[in-house]
Short mmCIF file of C-alpha atoms in Angstrom, two decimals:
data_model
loop_
_atom_site.label_atom_id
_atom_site.label_comp_id
_atom_site.label_asym_id
_atom_site.label_seq_id
_atom_site.Cartn_x
_atom_site.Cartn_y
_atom_site.Cartn_z
CA MET A 1 124.60 100.03 88.58
CA PRO A 2 127.90 100.39 90.05
CA ARG A 3 129.36 97.26 91.07
CA VAL A 4 129.62 98.17 95.23
CA SER A 5 125.53 98.48 94.37
CA VAL A 6 125.55 94.72 92.96
CA TRP A 7 127.10 93.49 96.90
CA LEU A 8 124.74 95.49 98.44
CA VAL A 9 121.47 94.99 97.62
CA ARG A 10 121.87 91.18 96.35
CA ALA A 11 123.69 90.85 100.47
CA SER A 12 120.91 92.66 101.29
CA LEU A 13 119.10 90.37 99.26
CA LEU A 14 120.75 87.21 101.25
CA HIS A 15 119.66 88.86 104.30
CA LEU A 16 116.80 89.23 104.48
CA LEU A 17 116.16 85.39 102.40
CA SER A 18 117.17 84.36 105.67
CA GLY A 19 115.87 87.05 108.04
CA ALA A 20 112.71 85.36 105.92
CA ILE A 21 112.92 82.18 107.14
CA LEU A 22 113.74 82.69 110.27
CA GLY A 23 110.48 84.45 110.85
CA ALA A 24 108.45 82.84 108.98
CA SER A 25 110.65 79.18 111.22
CA TYR A 26 110.14 81.89 114.48
CA LEU A 27 105.28 82.39 113.97
CA ALA A 28 106.01 77.87 112.89
CA TRP A 29 107.63 77.59 116.43
CA ARG A 30 104.23 80.39 117.59
CA ALA A 31 101.82 78.77 116.71
CA ALA A 32 102.87 74.75 116.17
CA GLY A 33 105.92 74.44 118.47
CA TRP A 34 107.28 73.79 115.35
CA LEU A 35 111.63 74.45 114.35
CA PRO A 36 112.21 74.82 118.54
CA TYR A 37 115.54 76.91 117.75
CA ALA A 38 113.03 79.43 116.42
CA ALA A 39 112.36 80.45 119.73
CA THR A 40 116.00 81.92 120.24
CA HIS A 41 116.80 83.32 117.10
CA ARG A 42 113.98 86.22 117.56
CA PRO A 43 116.56 89.35 117.52
CA VAL A 44 119.35 87.26 114.91
CA HIS A 45 115.26 88.19 112.45
CA VAL A 46 114.98 91.52 113.69
CA GLU A 47 118.51 91.79 112.89
CA GLN A 48 118.11 91.09 109.22
CA MET A 49 115.30 92.91 108.61
CA LEU A 50 115.62 95.68 110.15
CA VAL A 51 119.65 96.47 109.06
CA GLY A 52 121.06 94.34 106.99
CA TRP A 53 118.16 94.25 104.48
CA LEU A 54 116.29 97.44 104.93
CA VAL A 55 119.37 99.76 105.75
CA GLN A 56 121.51 97.93 103.28
CA LEU A 57 119.07 97.56 99.64
CA VAL A 58 119.10 101.83 101.15
CA ILE A 59 122.89 102.29 100.93
CA GLY A 60 123.80 100.16 97.85
CA VAL A 61 120.54 101.61 95.95
CA ALA A 62 121.11 105.05 96.95
CA TRP A 63 125.25 104.91 96.04
CA TRP A 64 123.89 104.25 92.27
CA ILE A 65 120.96 107.09 91.77
CA LEU A 66 121.27 109.98 94.61
CA PRO A 67 123.72 112.62 91.75
CA ARG A 68 127.22 112.16 91.58
CA PRO A 69 129.72 115.49 91.00
CA GLU A 70 130.23 116.48 87.68
CA ALA A 71 133.94 115.43 88.98
CA GLY A 72 133.02 112.23 89.19
CA VAL A 73 133.34 109.40 92.20
CA SER A 74 136.48 110.21 94.02
CA ARG A 75 138.85 106.99 94.33
CA ARG A 76 139.00 107.60 98.13
CA ALA A 77 135.19 107.97 97.90
CA ALA A 78 135.00 104.49 95.88
CA ALA A 79 137.33 102.60 98.49
CA LEU A 80 135.00 103.55 101.53
CA ILE A 81 131.89 102.73 100.38
CA TRP A 82 133.41 98.90 100.79
CA LEU A 83 134.42 99.96 103.95
CA VAL A 84 130.87 100.86 104.47
CA PHE A 85 129.93 96.78 102.59
CA VAL A 86 132.25 95.82 105.37
CA LEU A 87 131.41 97.21 108.39
CA LEU A 88 127.80 96.08 108.12
CA ASN A 89 127.61 93.20 107.40
CA THR A 90 130.39 92.10 109.96
CA GLY A 91 127.90 94.34 112.45
CA VAL A 92 124.93 92.15 111.06
CA LEU A 93 126.90 89.18 111.39
CA LEU A 94 128.40 89.26 114.93
CA VAL A 95 124.90 91.26 116.44
CA ALA A 96 123.09 87.05 114.87
CA LEU A 97 126.59 85.47 116.43
CA ALA A 98 125.52 87.61 119.37
CA ALA A 99 121.70 85.92 120.12
CA THR A 100 123.79 82.69 120.95
CA VAL A 101 127.96 83.31 121.86
CA MET A 102 129.71 85.53 123.75
CA PRO A 103 126.25 88.62 123.64
CA ASP A 104 129.20 90.82 125.83
CA VAL A 105 131.63 90.96 123.05
CA LEU A 106 130.38 90.37 119.97
CA LEU A 107 126.93 92.24 121.17
CA PRO A 108 128.65 95.68 120.74
CA GLY A 109 131.43 95.55 118.56
CA GLY A 110 128.56 94.60 116.01
CA ARG A 111 126.98 98.53 117.01
CA ALA A 112 130.26 99.22 116.93
CA ALA A 113 130.53 98.05 113.79
CA GLU A 114 126.82 99.06 112.19
CA THR A 115 127.40 103.08 113.56
CA ALA A 116 130.64 103.50 112.38
CA ALA A 117 129.44 101.89 107.67
CA VAL A 118 126.26 104.22 108.24
CA ALA A 119 128.24 106.82 109.77
CA LEU A 120 130.77 106.63 106.86
CA PHE A 121 128.08 106.15 104.66
CA ALA A 122 126.39 109.11 105.33
CA ALA A 123 129.71 111.31 104.64
CA LEU A 124 130.01 110.12 101.31
CA ALA A 125 127.11 110.51 100.05
CA TRP A 126 126.58 114.24 102.47
CA ASN A 127 127.49 116.27 99.42
CA ARG A 128 126.25 114.29 96.09
CA GLN A 129 122.09 115.88 97.87
CA ARG A 130 121.56 118.62 95.92
CA SER A 131 118.44 120.80 95.09
CA TYR A 132 117.55 120.84 92.14
CA ARG A 133 117.50 124.86 92.00
CA ALA A 134 121.89 125.13 92.42
CA THR A 135 121.99 121.76 90.20
CA ALA A 136 120.73 124.05 87.55
CA ARG A 137 122.69 127.08 88.23
CA ARG A 138 125.57 126.01 88.22
CA VAL A 139 124.02 125.10 84.50
CA LEU A 140 123.29 127.93 83.58
CA VAL A 141 126.61 129.80 84.97
CA MET B 1 99.43 102.11 100.99
CA LEU B 2 96.18 100.16 102.13
CA HIS B 3 98.51 98.63 104.72
CA LEU B 4 99.89 102.03 106.18
CA VAL B 5 96.35 102.82 106.89
CA ALA B 6 95.04 99.74 107.88
CA ALA B 7 98.32 99.84 110.10
CA LEU B 8 98.15 102.75 111.34
CA SER B 9 94.34 102.79 112.57
CA LEU B 10 95.00 99.54 114.08
CA GLY B 11 97.81 101.21 116.04
CA LEU B 12 95.52 104.31 117.31
CA VAL B 13 92.65 101.83 118.80
CA LEU B 14 96.14 100.30 120.67
CA ALA B 15 96.69 103.50 122.02
CA ILE B 16 93.31 103.42 123.06
CA PRO B 17 92.65 101.30 126.27
CA GLN B 18 88.86 101.12 126.39
CA LEU B 19 88.60 99.74 123.37
CA GLY B 20 89.15 96.46 124.83
CA LEU B 21 91.45 95.33 122.64
CA ASP B 22 94.22 93.37 123.83
CA SER B 23 97.66 94.94 122.35
CA GLY B 24 100.14 92.27 124.03
CA ALA B 25 98.61 90.00 121.27
CA TRP B 26 97.49 92.58 118.55
CA ARG B 27 101.11 94.45 118.43
CA ALA B 28 102.82 91.78 116.27
CA SER B 29 100.96 91.99 113.61
CA TYR B 30 100.86 95.39 113.74
CA VAL B 31 104.39 95.55 113.12
CA HIS B 32 104.48 93.06 110.59
CA LEU B 33 101.40 95.19 108.70
CA LEU B 34 103.14 97.98 108.40
CA VAL B 35 106.69 96.43 107.97
CA LEU B 36 105.81 94.14 105.57
CA GLY B 37 102.71 94.99 104.52
CA TRP B 38 104.14 98.61 103.31
CA ALA B 39 107.37 99.21 103.51
CA THR B 40 108.42 95.65 102.85
CA GLN B 41 105.69 95.32 99.93
CA MET B 42 106.72 99.15 98.57
CA ILE B 43 110.19 98.64 97.80
CA PHE B 44 109.52 94.69 95.73
CA GLY B 45 107.32 97.33 94.06
CA VAL B 46 109.85 100.74 93.62
CA ALA B 47 112.19 97.96 92.75
CA TYR B 48 110.33 95.09 90.17
CA TRP B 49 109.86 99.11 88.39
CA MET B 50 113.02 100.51 88.54
CA PHE B 51 116.05 97.57 89.09
CA PRO B 52 117.39 97.60 85.47
CA ARG B 53 115.60 95.40 82.88
CA THR B 54 116.16 92.22 81.23
CA GLU B 55 113.29 92.54 78.93
CA PRO B 56 112.65 93.09 76.27
CA LEU B 57 111.46 89.31 75.09
CA ASP B 58 114.52 88.26 77.08
CA PRO B 59 113.90 84.38 77.79
CA ARG B 60 114.95 84.58 81.55
CA ALA B 61 112.02 87.35 82.47
CA VAL B 62 108.75 85.34 84.37
CA PRO B 63 106.56 88.34 85.05
CA TRP B 64 103.70 86.22 86.19
CA LEU B 65 106.74 85.09 89.55
CA GLY B 66 106.35 88.85 90.52
CA TRP B 67 101.94 88.75 90.69
CA VAL B 68 102.91 85.28 92.38
CA CYS B 69 105.36 87.64 95.21
CA PHE B 70 101.70 89.94 95.18
CA GLY B 71 99.64 87.36 96.04
CA CYS B 72 100.97 85.39 98.42
CA LEU B 73 102.86 89.01 99.96
CA ASN B 74 99.19 90.55 100.61
CA LEU B 75 97.18 86.62 101.92
CA GLY B 76 100.59 86.55 104.70
CA VAL B 77 99.57 88.93 105.57
CA LEU B 78 95.86 89.61 106.18
CA VAL B 79 95.79 85.94 106.35
CA ARG B 80 97.96 86.28 109.75
CA THR B 81 97.01 89.98 111.13
CA LEU B 82 93.91 87.83 111.48
CA ALA B 83 95.41 84.49 113.44
CA GLU B 84 98.11 85.91 115.07
CA PRO B 85 96.23 87.45 117.45
CA ALA B 86 94.30 84.58 117.63
CA LEU B 87 97.20 81.90 118.87
CA GLY B 88 96.47 82.57 122.29
CA GLY B 89 93.44 80.32 123.12
CA GLY B 90 94.54 77.80 120.74
CA SER B 91 92.22 76.84 118.15
CA VAL B 92 93.41 75.10 115.74
CA VAL B 93 91.68 77.85 112.81
CA ALA B 94 94.88 80.76 114.29
CA ILE B 95 97.09 77.62 114.41
CA ALA B 96 97.07 77.05 110.70
CA GLY B 97 95.73 80.47 109.61
CA ALA B 98 99.62 81.80 111.60
CA VAL B 99 101.05 78.78 109.32
CA ALA B 100 99.83 78.80 106.90
CA SER B 101 101.11 82.88 106.55
CA ALA B 102 104.64 81.44 107.50
CA ALA B 103 105.02 79.63 104.26
CA LEU B 104 102.79 82.65 101.58
CA GLN B 105 105.14 85.69 103.22
CA LEU B 106 108.24 82.86 102.55
CA ILE B 107 106.95 81.87 99.53
CA ALA B 108 106.63 85.69 98.46
CA VAL B 109 110.30 86.01 99.63
CA VAL B 110 111.85 83.53 97.88
CA ALA B 111 109.60 84.97 93.91
CA PHE B 112 111.15 89.32 94.98
CA VAL B 113 114.68 88.17 95.32
CA LEU B 114 114.02 85.46 92.29
CA ILE B 115 112.72 88.33 90.48
CA ALA B 116 115.32 91.02 92.00
CA TRP B 117 118.78 88.81 91.81
CA SER B 118 119.31 88.53 87.51
CA ARG B 119 118.28 92.42 87.76
CA VAL B 120 120.94 93.62 90.09
CA ARG B 121 124.29 93.89 88.12
CA ALA B 122 126.83 95.95 87.13
CA ARG B 123 126.95 98.35 83.83
#
């Protein structure tokens, strides 16, 4: 597994753990009134579970298992995927912070970072999706 | 797959107001059946299968932890699905069920993170 995938997947696991703690706290607060801090942290739970965990895990695993170019992954792509990692996690953290402080500034900033991260990932992964037929033709020629 | 069928069936019932189910109360159960019972459990299962293994005969491998994750996740989602919509009534059984399901789901996630962490490594 490429090192950047290790970082992406492990970061996604941390978001899963943190998001699950917040989710369990929120359910305990709704049911029994325990852990009242959780009442204001539902948006953080949703953000961590959907973007921090799910999207980041998919990006990390995709970068690992999608077919590589015959010439190998370029240095530029290998550097830019680290930017995806930084932008995505910065975005999730900013959106999470926006649940408690400066929502007018942090929320758009966080969403912009997340959007830039997934757009960059889409561009980097675009040419790594090929049909079996195209691959077989190259092998035969 | 069972969670997916259950979630979409619940979604169908909630989409028909004449059936009388309170969509506000059942919405969280529907969402969590879908994203936790199906999507997350599917990810857990596939990751357990395809992440690089530490076996064979690796003393760090803890096979029972996978079953703890499976049992707690499914029991947690099932109890939550039944308990959460009943919270509005203030029943002690519903409150205890919701709190227990929160703990079970959290245990399942902790178990998965423990399993996956050491299996995610650079080549």
